[in-house]
Each structure stands twice: as C-alpha cells, then as structure tokens.
mmCIF file of C-alpha atoms and ligand atoms in Angstrom:
data_model
loop_
_atom_site.group_PDB
_atom_site.id
_atom_site.type_symbol
_atom_site.label_atom_id
_atom_site.label_comp_id
_atom_site.label_asym_id
_atom_site.label_seq_id
_atom_site.Cartn_x
_atom_site.Cartn_y
_atom_site.Cartn_z
ATOM 1 C CA MET C 1 -0.019 -0.016 -0.010
ATOM 2 C CA MET C 2 1.576 3.276 -1.201
ATOM 3 C CA ILE C 3 0.563 6.431 0.748
ATOM 4 C CA ARG C 4 1.344 9.875 -0.675
ATOM 5 C CA GLU C 5 0.629 13.402 0.626
ATOM 6 C CA PRO C 6 -3.085 14.287 0.459
ATOM 7 C CA LEU C 7 -4.500 16.275 -2.398
ATOM 8 C CA VAL C 8 -4.789 19.754 -0.974
ATOM 9 C CA ASP C 9 -5.401 22.784 -3.217
ATOM 10 C CA SER C 10 -4.154 26.297 -2.585
ATOM 11 C CA TYR C 11 -7.351 27.142 -0.677
ATOM 12 C CA GLY C 12 -6.887 24.275 1.770
ATOM 13 C CA ARG C 13 -9.564 22.040 0.251
ATOM 14 C CA VAL C 14 -8.663 18.372 0.724
ATOM 15 C CA HIS C 15 -9.771 16.222 -2.231
ATOM 16 C CA ARG C 16 -11.262 12.858 -1.316
ATOM 17 C CA ASP C 17 -13.866 12.245 -4.010
ATOM 18 C CA LEU C 18 -12.953 11.109 -7.521
ATOM 19 C CA ARG C 19 -15.622 11.030 -10.307
ATOM 20 C CA ILE C 20 -14.607 8.710 -13.103
ATOM 21 C CA SER C 21 -16.471 8.886 -16.413
ATOM 22 C CA VAL C 22 -16.298 5.445 -17.930
ATOM 23 C CA THR C 23 -17.930 6.399 -21.255
ATOM 24 C CA ASP C 24 -19.278 9.468 -22.970
ATOM 25 C CA ARG C 25 -21.957 7.479 -24.821
ATOM 26 C CA CYS C 26 -25.552 7.579 -23.701
ATOM 27 C CA SER C 27 -28.902 5.862 -24.177
ATOM 28 C CA LEU C 28 -30.887 9.050 -23.546
ATOM 29 C CA ARG C 29 -30.791 12.611 -24.836
ATOM 30 C CA CYS C 30 -31.803 14.679 -21.810
ATOM 31 C CA THR C 31 -32.394 18.182 -23.073
ATOM 32 C CA TYR C 32 -30.280 19.796 -20.342
ATOM 33 C CA CYS C 33 -27.334 17.565 -21.305
ATOM 34 C CA MET C 34 -27.279 17.029 -25.084
ATOM 35 C CA PRO C 35 -29.210 17.719 -28.294
ATOM 36 C CA GLU C 36 -31.734 15.206 -29.656
ATOM 37 C CA ASP C 37 -29.286 14.017 -32.353
ATOM 38 C CA GLY C 38 -26.547 13.500 -29.767
ATOM 39 C CA VAL C 39 -22.955 14.685 -29.774
ATOM 40 C CA PRO C 40 -20.028 13.097 -31.679
ATOM 41 C CA TRP C 41 -18.719 10.308 -29.446
ATOM 42 C CA LEU C 42 -15.059 10.328 -28.398
ATOM 43 C CA PRO C 43 -12.899 8.076 -30.612
ATOM 44 C CA ARG C 44 -12.662 4.538 -29.180
ATOM 45 C CA ALA C 45 -8.846 4.610 -29.194
ATOM 46 C CA THR C 46 -8.883 7.524 -26.753
ATOM 47 C CA MET C 47 -11.009 5.730 -24.184
ATOM 48 C CA LEU C 48 -9.111 4.419 -21.164
ATOM 49 C CA THR C 49 -9.073 0.692 -20.800
ATOM 50 C CA THR C 50 -10.174 -0.899 -17.522
ATOM 51 C CA GLU C 51 -6.549 -1.522 -16.636
ATOM 52 C CA GLU C 52 -5.720 2.138 -17.206
ATOM 53 C CA VAL C 53 -8.693 3.384 -15.176
ATOM 54 C CA VAL C 54 -7.699 1.138 -12.305
ATOM 55 C CA ARG C 55 -4.040 2.230 -12.444
ATOM 56 C CA LEU C 56 -4.957 5.903 -12.347
ATOM 57 C CA ALA C 57 -7.469 5.268 -9.538
ATOM 58 C CA ASP C 58 -4.778 3.447 -7.643
ATOM 59 C CA VAL C 59 -2.510 6.554 -7.850
ATOM 60 C CA ALA C 60 -5.432 8.727 -6.736
ATOM 61 C CA VAL C 61 -6.262 6.486 -3.796
ATOM 62 C CA SER C 62 -2.631 6.712 -2.687
ATOM 63 C CA MET C 63 -3.227 10.544 -2.489
ATOM 64 C CA GLY C 64 -6.229 10.237 -0.160
ATOM 65 C CA ILE C 65 -9.146 9.608 -2.527
ATOM 66 C CA GLU C 66 -11.669 7.705 -0.449
ATOM 67 C CA GLU C 67 -14.750 7.670 -2.622
ATOM 68 C CA ILE C 68 -15.019 6.879 -6.334
ATOM 69 C CA ARG C 69 -18.194 7.608 -8.246
ATOM 70 C CA LEU C 70 -18.629 6.070 -11.681
ATOM 71 C CA THR C 71 -20.455 8.219 -14.196
ATOM 72 C CA GLY C 72 -20.643 9.203 -17.825
ATOM 73 C CA GLY C 73 -22.309 9.398 -20.347
ATOM 74 C CA GLU C 74 -24.201 6.350 -19.231
ATOM 75 C CA PRO C 75 -21.882 4.010 -17.308
ATOM 76 C CA LEU C 76 -24.114 1.012 -17.922
ATOM 77 C CA LEU C 77 -23.244 1.213 -21.612
ATOM 78 C CA ARG C 78 -19.699 0.137 -20.816
ATOM 79 C CA ARG C 79 -19.575 -3.558 -21.442
ATOM 80 C CA ASP C 80 -16.865 -4.303 -18.889
ATOM 81 C CA LEU C 81 -18.368 -2.187 -16.155
ATOM 82 C CA VAL C 82 -18.424 -5.058 -13.707
ATOM 83 C CA ASP C 83 -14.678 -5.474 -14.273
ATOM 84 C CA VAL C 84 -14.093 -1.762 -13.616
ATOM 85 C CA VAL C 85 -16.036 -1.958 -10.374
ATOM 86 C CA ALA C 86 -14.162 -5.116 -9.293
ATOM 87 C CA GLY C 87 -10.777 -3.512 -10.112
ATOM 88 C CA LEU C 88 -11.540 -0.384 -8.182
ATOM 89 C CA SER C 89 -12.986 -2.218 -5.180
ATOM 90 C CA ALA C 90 -9.832 -4.315 -4.917
ATOM 91 C CA LEU C 91 -7.597 -1.253 -4.487
ATOM 92 C CA ASP C 92 -5.735 -0.831 -1.194
ATOM 93 C CA PRO C 93 -6.900 1.201 0.707
ATOM 94 C CA ALA C 94 -10.317 0.279 -0.727
ATOM 95 C CA PRO C 95 -12.331 3.304 -1.878
ATOM 96 C CA GLU C 96 -16.147 3.345 -1.631
ATOM 97 C CA VAL C 97 -17.388 2.762 -5.165
ATOM 98 C CA SER C 98 -20.746 4.182 -6.256
ATOM 99 C CA MET C 99 -22.348 5.111 -9.543
ATOM 100 C CA THR C 100 -24.555 7.729 -11.168
ATOM 101 C CA THR C 101 -26.781 6.207 -13.879
ATOM 102 C CA ASN C 102 -29.979 6.685 -15.809
ATOM 103 C CA GLY C 103 -30.923 3.199 -14.646
ATOM 104 C CA ILE C 104 -31.539 1.722 -18.117
ATOM 105 C CA GLY C 105 -30.363 -1.904 -17.949
ATOM 106 C CA LEU C 106 -29.644 -1.749 -14.235
ATOM 107 C CA ASP C 107 -32.307 -4.431 -13.578
ATOM 108 C CA LYS C 108 -30.026 -6.908 -15.438
ATOM 109 C CA ASN C 109 -26.770 -5.816 -13.774
ATOM 110 C CA ALA C 110 -27.537 -4.620 -10.289
ATOM 111 C CA ALA C 111 -26.738 -7.913 -8.518
ATOM 112 C CA ALA C 112 -23.459 -8.452 -10.461
ATOM 113 C CA LEU C 113 -22.367 -4.891 -9.771
ATOM 114 C CA ARG C 114 -23.118 -5.279 -6.097
ATOM 115 C CA GLU C 115 -21.228 -8.517 -6.051
ATOM 116 C CA ALA C 116 -18.233 -6.774 -7.689
ATOM 117 C CA GLY C 117 -18.143 -4.197 -4.905
ATOM 118 C CA LEU C 118 -20.493 -1.351 -5.963
ATOM 119 C CA THR C 119 -22.042 0.071 -2.776
ATOM 120 C CA ARG C 120 -24.855 2.344 -3.952
ATOM 121 C CA VAL C 121 -26.314 4.237 -6.887
ATOM 122 C CA ASN C 122 -27.765 7.616 -7.770
ATOM 123 C CA VAL C 123 -30.372 7.185 -10.489
ATOM 124 C CA SER C 124 -31.555 10.142 -12.571
ATOM 125 C CA LEU C 125 -35.321 10.364 -12.800
ATOM 126 C CA ASP C 126 -36.935 13.680 -13.819
ATOM 127 C CA THR C 127 -40.571 12.698 -14.114
ATOM 128 C CA LEU C 128 -43.014 9.827 -13.451
ATOM 129 C CA ARG C 129 -45.028 10.664 -16.623
ATOM 130 C CA ARG C 130 -44.212 8.774 -19.715
ATOM 131 C CA ASP C 131 -45.098 11.600 -22.134
ATOM 132 C CA VAL C 132 -42.960 14.039 -20.202
ATOM 133 C CA PHE C 133 -40.090 11.573 -20.018
ATOM 134 C CA ILE C 134 -40.176 11.284 -23.803
ATOM 135 C CA SER C 135 -40.268 14.988 -24.377
ATOM 136 C CA LEU C 136 -37.347 15.551 -21.932
ATOM 137 C CA ALA C 137 -35.100 12.571 -22.727
ATOM 138 C CA LYS C 138 -36.275 11.942 -26.330
ATOM 139 C CA ARG C 139 -36.554 8.213 -25.674
ATOM 140 C CA ASP C 140 -39.468 6.057 -24.419
ATOM 141 C CA ARG C 141 -37.547 4.473 -21.566
ATOM 142 C CA LEU C 142 -39.340 5.536 -18.358
ATOM 143 C CA ALA C 143 -40.279 1.943 -17.556
ATOM 144 C CA ASP C 144 -36.628 0.861 -17.886
ATOM 145 C CA THR C 145 -35.435 3.594 -15.544
ATOM 146 C CA LEU C 146 -38.113 2.635 -12.961
ATOM 147 C CA ALA C 147 -37.206 -1.045 -13.290
ATOM 148 C CA GLY C 148 -33.575 -0.109 -12.719
ATOM 149 C CA ILE C 149 -34.354 1.906 -9.599
ATOM 150 C CA HIS C 150 -36.354 -0.915 -8.029
ATOM 151 C CA ALA C 151 -33.677 -3.498 -8.926
ATOM 152 C CA ALA C 152 -30.969 -1.373 -7.327
ATOM 153 C CA ALA C 153 -32.895 -1.315 -4.097
ATOM 154 C CA GLU C 154 -33.564 -5.043 -4.229
ATOM 155 C CA ALA C 155 -29.878 -5.773 -4.858
ATOM 156 C CA GLY C 156 -28.940 -3.713 -1.774
ATOM 157 C CA LEU C 157 -27.377 -0.810 -3.577
ATOM 158 C CA VAL C 158 -28.660 1.528 -0.881
ATOM 159 C CA PRO C 159 -29.530 4.148 -0.062
ATOM 160 C CA VAL C 160 -30.833 4.601 -3.596
ATOM 161 C CA LYS C 161 -30.660 8.265 -4.372
ATOM 162 C CA ILE C 162 -32.689 9.855 -7.115
ATOM 163 C CA ASN C 163 -31.417 12.933 -8.969
ATOM 164 C CA THR C 164 -33.919 15.267 -10.619
ATOM 165 C CA VAL C 165 -33.340 18.282 -12.847
ATOM 166 C CA LEU C 166 -36.394 20.473 -13.484
ATOM 167 C CA MET C 167 -36.892 22.312 -16.760
ATOM 168 C CA ARG C 168 -39.405 25.120 -17.025
ATOM 169 C CA GLY C 169 -42.522 24.203 -18.885
ATOM 170 C CA VAL C 170 -41.378 20.586 -19.287
ATOM 171 C CA ASN C 171 -41.405 18.669 -15.987
ATOM 172 C CA ASP C 172 -41.952 21.442 -13.391
ATOM 173 C CA ALA C 173 -45.708 21.265 -12.695
ATOM 174 C CA ASP C 174 -46.142 21.526 -8.897
ATOM 175 C CA GLU C 175 -48.186 18.318 -8.723
ATOM 176 C CA ASP C 176 -45.639 16.357 -10.709
ATOM 177 C CA VAL C 177 -42.799 17.557 -8.505
ATOM 178 C CA VAL C 178 -44.762 16.613 -5.428
ATOM 179 C CA ALA C 179 -45.584 13.240 -7.024
ATOM 180 C CA LEU C 180 -41.829 12.515 -7.394
ATOM 181 C CA LEU C 181 -41.351 13.199 -3.700
ATOM 182 C CA THR C 182 -44.296 10.921 -2.795
ATOM 183 C CA PHE C 183 -42.850 8.199 -4.952
ATOM 184 C CA ALA C 184 -39.453 8.513 -3.303
ATOM 185 C CA LEU C 185 -40.899 8.591 0.245
ATOM 186 C CA GLU C 186 -43.086 5.518 -0.409
ATOM 187 C CA HIS C 187 -40.105 3.468 -1.543
ATOM 188 C CA GLY C 188 -37.468 4.864 0.792
ATOM 189 C CA TYR C 189 -35.427 6.496 -1.948
ATOM 190 C CA GLU C 190 -33.554 9.771 -1.244
ATOM 191 C CA LEU C 191 -34.658 12.382 -3.733
ATOM 192 C CA ARG C 192 -32.432 15.346 -4.587
ATOM 193 C CA PHE C 193 -33.180 18.135 -7.007
ATOM 194 C CA ILE C 194 -30.281 19.682 -8.908
ATOM 195 C CA GLU C 195 -30.364 23.183 -10.400
ATOM 196 C CA GLN C 196 -29.750 23.070 -14.103
ATOM 197 C CA MET C 197 -26.196 24.132 -14.898
ATOM 198 C CA PRO C 198 -24.700 25.578 -18.058
ATOM 199 C CA LEU C 199 -23.120 22.297 -19.249
ATOM 200 C CA ASP C 200 -25.362 21.231 -22.140
ATOM 201 C CA ALA C 201 -23.622 20.455 -25.418
ATOM 202 C CA GLN C 202 -25.930 22.831 -27.365
ATOM 203 C CA HIS C 203 -25.286 25.770 -24.966
ATOM 204 C CA GLY C 204 -28.975 26.375 -24.502
ATOM 205 C CA TRP C 205 -28.864 27.165 -20.756
ATOM 206 C CA ASP C 206 -30.586 30.365 -19.883
ATOM 207 C CA ARG C 207 -30.445 31.726 -16.346
ATOM 208 C CA SER C 208 -33.823 33.378 -16.602
ATOM 209 C CA GLN C 209 -35.384 29.976 -17.429
ATOM 210 C CA MET C 210 -33.541 28.048 -14.709
ATOM 211 C CA ILE C 211 -35.638 26.744 -11.799
ATOM 212 C CA SER C 212 -33.769 27.805 -8.672
ATOM 213 C CA GLY C 213 -33.403 25.867 -5.472
ATOM 214 C CA ALA C 214 -35.804 28.338 -3.763
ATOM 215 C CA GLU C 215 -38.423 27.684 -6.429
ATOM 216 C CA ILE C 216 -38.002 23.948 -6.171
ATOM 217 C CA LEU C 217 -38.587 24.120 -2.410
ATOM 218 C CA ALA C 218 -41.735 26.270 -2.943
ATOM 219 C CA LYS C 219 -43.072 23.634 -5.312
ATOM 220 C CA LEU C 220 -42.458 20.846 -2.791
ATOM 221 C CA ARG C 221 -44.094 22.899 -0.080
ATOM 222 C CA THR C 222 -47.357 22.819 -1.997
ATOM 223 C CA GLY C 223 -47.592 19.157 -0.948
ATOM 224 C CA TYR C 224 -45.436 18.639 2.132
ATOM 225 C CA ASP C 225 -43.945 20.448 5.155
ATOM 226 C CA LEU C 226 -40.161 20.852 4.864
ATOM 227 C CA THR C 227 -37.770 21.661 7.694
ATOM 228 C CA ALA C 228 -34.108 22.350 6.953
ATOM 229 C CA GLN C 229 -31.699 20.004 8.658
ATOM 230 C CA PRO C 230 -28.831 21.637 10.514
ATOM 231 C CA ASP C 231 -26.046 22.795 8.195
ATOM 232 C CA GLU C 232 -23.303 20.898 10.149
ATOM 233 C CA SER C 233 -24.717 17.593 8.880
ATOM 234 C CA ARG C 234 -23.844 18.709 5.335
ATOM 235 C CA GLY C 235 -20.071 18.612 5.396
ATOM 236 C CA SER C 236 -18.717 18.725 1.805
ATOM 237 C CA ALA C 237 -22.002 17.299 0.447
ATOM 238 C CA PRO C 238 -23.653 19.760 -1.936
ATOM 239 C CA ALA C 239 -27.246 18.949 -1.036
ATOM 240 C CA GLU C 240 -29.125 21.097 1.452
ATOM 241 C CA LEU C 241 -31.313 18.511 3.214
ATOM 242 C CA PHE C 242 -34.858 18.933 4.508
ATOM 243 C CA ASP C 243 -36.997 16.722 6.753
ATOM 244 C CA VAL C 244 -40.303 16.017 5.039
ATOM 245 C CA ARG C 245 -43.503 15.793 7.043
ATOM 246 C CA PRO C 246 -47.208 15.655 5.982
ATOM 247 C CA TRP C 247 -48.548 19.076 5.180
ATOM 248 C CA GLY C 248 -49.493 20.944 8.405
ATOM 249 C CA ALA C 249 -47.828 18.376 10.715
ATOM 250 C CA GLY C 250 -45.933 19.778 13.707
ATOM 251 C CA PRO C 251 -42.257 19.141 14.531
ATOM 252 C CA GLU C 252 -43.319 16.447 17.007
ATOM 253 C CA VAL C 253 -44.454 14.247 14.071
ATOM 254 C CA GLU C 254 -41.812 11.757 12.871
ATOM 255 C CA PRO C 255 -40.574 12.818 9.401
ATOM 256 C CA LEU C 256 -41.647 10.683 6.466
ATOM 257 C CA GLY C 257 -38.123 10.965 5.025
ATOM 258 C CA MET C 258 -35.936 13.697 3.561
ATOM 259 C CA VAL C 259 -35.348 15.545 0.355
ATOM 260 C CA GLY C 260 -32.339 17.505 -0.930
ATOM 261 C CA ALA C 261 -31.760 20.532 -3.031
ATOM 262 C CA ILE C 262 -28.463 21.041 -4.847
ATOM 263 C CA ALA C 263 -28.392 24.763 -5.685
ATOM 264 C CA SER C 264 -25.058 24.719 -7.549
ATOM 265 C CA VAL C 265 -25.870 27.946 -9.362
ATOM 266 C CA THR C 266 -27.731 30.109 -6.892
ATOM 267 C CA MET C 267 -25.916 28.890 -3.750
ATOM 268 C CA PRO C 268 -22.523 27.609 -4.902
ATOM 269 C CA PHE C 269 -20.753 25.236 -2.426
ATOM 270 C CA CYS C 270 -17.316 25.532 -4.078
ATOM 271 C CA GLY C 271 -15.734 26.507 -0.737
ATOM 272 C CA SER C 272 -16.144 22.920 0.493
ATOM 273 C CA CYS C 273 -15.619 21.139 -2.805
ATOM 274 C CA ASP C 274 -13.559 17.942 -2.444
ATOM 275 C CA ARG C 275 -14.163 16.573 -5.972
ATOM 276 C CA VAL C 276 -11.870 15.876 -8.879
ATOM 277 C CA ARG C 277 -12.879 14.298 -12.140
ATOM 278 C CA LEU C 278 -11.259 11.830 -14.582
ATOM 279 C CA THR C 279 -12.848 11.779 -18.073
ATOM 280 C CA ALA C 280 -13.344 8.663 -20.161
ATOM 281 C CA ASP C 281 -10.439 9.774 -22.413
ATOM 282 C CA GLY C 282 -8.054 10.215 -19.507
ATOM 283 C CA MET C 283 -8.144 13.955 -18.685
ATOM 284 C CA ILE C 284 -8.121 15.276 -15.138
ATOM 285 C CA ARG C 285 -10.529 18.110 -14.530
ATOM 286 C CA ASN C 286 -10.292 19.992 -11.214
ATOM 287 C CA CYS C 287 -13.846 21.486 -11.664
ATOM 288 C CA LEU C 288 -16.950 20.776 -13.728
ATOM 289 C CA PHE C 289 -16.457 24.274 -15.108
ATOM 290 C CA ALA C 290 -12.710 24.261 -15.614
ATOM 291 C CA THR C 291 -11.758 25.542 -19.055
ATOM 292 C CA GLY C 292 -8.479 23.597 -18.971
ATOM 293 C CA GLU C 293 -7.625 20.022 -18.150
ATOM 294 C CA THR C 294 -4.588 17.805 -17.544
ATOM 295 C CA ASP C 295 -3.863 14.977 -19.958
ATOM 296 C CA LEU C 296 -3.012 11.754 -18.101
ATOM 297 C CA ARG C 297 -3.666 9.421 -20.981
ATOM 298 C CA THR C 298 -0.650 10.413 -23.097
ATOM 299 C CA PRO C 299 1.949 10.156 -20.315
ATOM 300 C CA LEU C 300 0.298 6.943 -19.088
ATOM 301 C CA ARG C 301 0.612 5.362 -22.549
ATOM 302 C CA ASP C 302 4.130 6.759 -22.903
ATOM 303 C CA GLY C 303 5.252 4.818 -19.846
ATOM 304 C CA ALA C 304 5.039 7.450 -17.030
ATOM 305 C CA SER C 305 5.713 6.150 -13.523
ATOM 306 C CA ASP C 306 3.090 6.331 -10.750
ATOM 307 C CA ASP C 307 5.042 9.169 -9.141
ATOM 308 C CA GLU C 308 4.949 11.154 -12.378
ATOM 309 C CA LEU C 309 1.225 10.604 -12.732
ATOM 310 C CA ALA C 310 0.722 11.579 -9.095
ATOM 311 C CA GLU C 311 2.580 14.846 -9.685
ATOM 312 C CA LEU C 312 0.376 15.665 -12.686
ATOM 313 C CA ILE C 313 -2.771 15.115 -10.538
ATOM 314 C CA ARG C 314 -1.305 17.237 -7.761
ATOM 315 C CA ALA C 315 -0.479 20.020 -10.130
ATOM 316 C CA SER C 316 -4.004 20.023 -11.512
ATOM 317 C CA ILE C 317 -5.502 20.313 -8.028
ATOM 318 C CA GLY C 318 -2.915 22.977 -7.152
ATOM 319 C CA ALA C 319 -4.268 25.147 -9.982
ATOM 320 C CA LYS C 320 -7.938 24.743 -8.932
ATOM 321 C CA LEU C 321 -9.815 28.053 -8.825
ATOM 322 C CA PRO C 322 -11.776 29.123 -5.733
ATOM 323 C CA GLY C 323 -15.142 28.802 -7.481
ATOM 324 C CA HIS C 324 -16.969 28.036 -10.680
ATOM 325 C CA GLY C 325 -17.646 31.645 -11.510
ATOM 326 C CA ILE C 326 -21.069 31.015 -13.110
ATOM 327 C CA ASN C 327 -22.334 34.169 -11.476
ATOM 328 C CA GLU C 328 -19.477 36.355 -12.736
ATOM 329 C CA PRO C 329 -19.969 38.501 -15.865
ATOM 330 C CA THR C 330 -16.858 36.942 -17.341
ATOM 331 C CA PHE C 331 -18.155 33.351 -17.047
ATOM 332 C CA LEU C 332 -17.641 31.201 -20.119
ATOM 333 C CA GLN C 333 -19.215 27.753 -20.420
ATOM 334 C CA PRO C 334 -16.474 25.144 -20.762
ATOM 335 C CA PRO C 335 -16.166 23.619 -24.236
ATOM 336 C CA ARG C 336 -16.495 20.083 -22.876
ATOM 337 C CA PRO C 337 -20.183 19.221 -22.289
ATOM 338 C CA MET C 338 -21.504 17.360 -19.183
ATOM 339 C CA SER C 339 -21.757 14.007 -20.993
ATOM 340 C CA ARG C 340 -18.014 14.075 -21.713
ATOM 341 C CA ILE C 341 -17.052 15.252 -18.246
ATOM 342 C CA GLY C 342 -19.126 13.112 -15.959
ATOM 343 C CA GLY C 343 -21.523 14.718 -13.536
HETATM 344 N N1 SAM U 401 -26.142 9.233 -17.485
HETATM 345 C C1 SAM U 401 -26.055 9.211 -16.080
HETATM 346 C C2 SAM U 401 -27.218 9.936 -15.438
HETATM 347 O O1 SAM U 401 -27.937 10.619 -16.161
HETATM 348 O O2 SAM U 401 -27.410 9.757 -14.261
HETATM 349 C C3 SAM U 401 -24.719 9.771 -15.528
HETATM 350 C C4 SAM U 401 -24.158 11.013 -16.158
HETATM 351 S S1 SAM U 401 -25.174 12.460 -15.983
HETATM 352 C C5 SAM U 401 -24.147 13.598 -16.827
HETATM 353 C C6 SAM U 401 -24.937 12.768 -14.267
HETATM 354 C C7 SAM U 401 -25.971 13.723 -13.635
HETATM 355 O O3 SAM U 401 -25.814 14.957 -14.192
HETATM 356 C C8 SAM U 401 -27.397 13.310 -13.842
HETATM 357 O O4 SAM U 401 -28.057 13.245 -12.567
HETATM 358 C C9 SAM U 401 -27.953 14.420 -14.698
HETATM 359 O O5 SAM U 401 -29.316 14.666 -14.398
HETATM 360 C C10 SAM U 401 -27.061 15.562 -14.321
HETATM 361 N N2 SAM U 401 -27.001 16.647 -15.331
HETATM 362 C C11 SAM U 401 -26.711 16.496 -16.621
HETATM 363 N N3 SAM U 401 -26.717 17.690 -17.250
HETATM 364 C C12 SAM U 401 -26.966 18.561 -16.290
HETATM 365 C C13 SAM U 401 -27.098 20.025 -16.217
HETATM 366 N N4 SAM U 401 -26.948 20.721 -17.375
HETATM 367 N N5 SAM U 401 -27.315 20.602 -15.090
HETATM 368 C C14 SAM U 401 -27.473 19.880 -13.936
HETATM 369 N N6 SAM U 401 -27.357 18.540 -13.883
HETATM 370 C C15 SAM U 401 -27.120 17.912 -15.028
HETATM 371 FE FE1 SF4 U 402 -27.368 10.682 -20.798
HETATM 372 FE FE2 SF4 U 402 -27.168 11.271 -18.224
HETATM 373 FE FE3 SF4 U 402 -26.820 13.149 -20.113
HETATM 374 FE FE4 SF4 U 402 -29.237 12.209 -19.681
HETATM 375 S S1 SF4 U 402 -27.963 13.335 -18.203
HETATM 376 S S2 SF4 U 402 -28.323 12.501 -21.658
HETATM 377 S S3 SF4 U 402 -28.849 10.094 -19.181
HETATM 378 S S4 SF4 U 402 -25.503 11.396 -19.740
#
C-alpha cells in the first residue's frame, strides 16, 4: 500500500472524492445535457481501458481519494463495467465505489455490480409521466429507468438516491414535482433536486429559465412540510437537506423521510468542494467548469511512472480556482459538455 501526501489545493480544500467517467456514450438525450441528435462520441482509441482506469485510480487512492463515483455518459453502456467496479474495489486502501446512472439496464446488472463491490447508486429520474419523459429525454424508456431503480434497491445498492433536474414548462408542474417526492418517500429512496447548470452540449442554458433551489422548495411545499436539517450535517455534500412531514404536521411528528436541493448555481458550495474528475479519455478536470484539463492518457501510454502521474494530478489540483464563476460577468461555459465530463 503506497501512501502519498493528500491532495490539498491552494485554498486548503482536501480532495477525497474522484468522479470517473467510464464512457461518454448515452442511451438518452436529456435536453439539459445534449441535443436530440446527440454529440459526436469520443474516438474509441482515446478511451481508457479498464486496466488504465484502475491504475490511475490506484494513484489517486494513494493521495487520499476515499470515494469513487462512476459516471458518464451512461456508465451502464460500458460492457466491462463489472470489471471496472471489481478492479476499483480491490484497491488498497479500498475506496467506496458508487455510480450515477439513468438506470436503463440496471435491472439486469444490479446484482453483479453489487457482487463486484459497488455500494450504492444515484439514479436520474426527472418525471413519473411517460409523455414528459419522452419530451425531456427523447426516448421512451421511463419503464426501464423505474425497473432499474427498483432493482438497485432489491440488490442492496442502498440508499438509492434519485437525482432530478427540473426544466421550466417541461417537468416542473407543482403536482408532478410533489408526485416525485411521494414516490421517493413511499419506496425509501432519497430524492435530490439539482439546479440546471450551463453544461449542455448545445449551450442552451438560460439563467432566466432556470428553476432555482428556492423555487423547487416552494413547489415541494405545496404538498409537504419541509424543515431544513442543521447545516453541520452537510459537510462537503452539496445537497441542502430537509426533513419531510405531512402538510401541516408539527415538529413532534416523525418525518416521512428527507429531500435534498443542490443549488449549484444560486448557492454555490465551491468553498467545501472535495471533488476531482477523470474523463473517459483520461483527462483530469479539477472542476466541472474548468476551461483547462490535464492529460493523463498520453503520459500513461508513454510509460510514465506512478510518481509522475501523481505529480500531474497534484499540479491540476494545485491550480484549482476558488469557485466556478457562473455568477461572474466573465463566465464562459467550458467547451466540454456534461456527458463528456461526468456529472
Ligand atoms: N447518465 C447518467 C445519469 O444521467 O445519471 C450519468 C451521467 S449524468 C451527466 C450525471 C448527472 O448529471 C445526472 O443526474 C444528470 O441529471 C445531471 N446533469 C446532466 N446535465 C446537467 C445540467 N446541465 N445541469 C445539472 N445537472 C445535469
Ligand atoms: Fe445521458 Fe445522463 Fe446526459 Fe441524460 S444526463 S443524456 S442520461 S448522460
């Protein structure tokens, strides 16, 4: 077991969470992520092999990475995903390995992924209405996503978290938003709403159309009573959490569950960010919104040592900016879209 100095940036933030995108390909076309006709996929030859992913993760783990989240694109489209999970879970010290997915196909793979070491999943679900799902994701796959969510719970990939992005005039009707919360509470899933960020491939994000965290909470409060949980329980987690009680119930009533709001745009949490990202083509990104990135694939394939790779990762974190700057007049959307970064 090799232990290196932790990954601390120049603002004192210690990095413990690595997001690894295992593919940029996807089975859906969520409007807030990519256009209906998709984006050109990264060339196959640039994609890291399982062995390469595990080697880079091993270096990252030696620098204090404790949690690895697999993402994409849609990670379930990677054929050797079970091998990736098994390789990461076998690292020493062993990181916690989780995954963010649209759930399509998870019903067939949940048990094998759990067996390989996956601990839990976040499944994206923006609506419970088939027509709305089709208009938002451009594919008729709601039933597959729901089957995936239930299979994850059955396989013990818990707590199952559900990520929802609201888009104005598409899936934001108060009763539909409340219905998502009811669904999550009934099944014991943890629902978290994420503000739409300027990361879509078609650069269609418009601040005036974005549904803010405050607006999301107001929608939820048309159906339930929400009480903010104390801030200390949040740590570096981006979600502001609320206890959910039946409408009009007092604080003495046991909560039905909780709900989260991730207000990345209106209430940035950059000050406590502990995340670093590795793209499917082997680039380190120190922020979702970074305009630059560090190529690890080329040195890796050219025979770089673990120490050399570690220094490249450290230099990337060392150059991390204090915040994403979305609210600054000089903000520029990064050229790399969400599906090629890994959310
Ligand atoms: N395909 C998987 C999925 O959808 O869960 C994993 C990759 S996806 C890029 C990761 C997460 O990012 C999803 O929860 C998705 O809803 C979210 N996401 C994508 N584009 C977004 C955007 N522009 N703003 C906020 N969240 C976004
Ligand atoms: Fe695919 Fe996830 Fe992007 Fe939707 S958000 S298009 S499921 S990568």
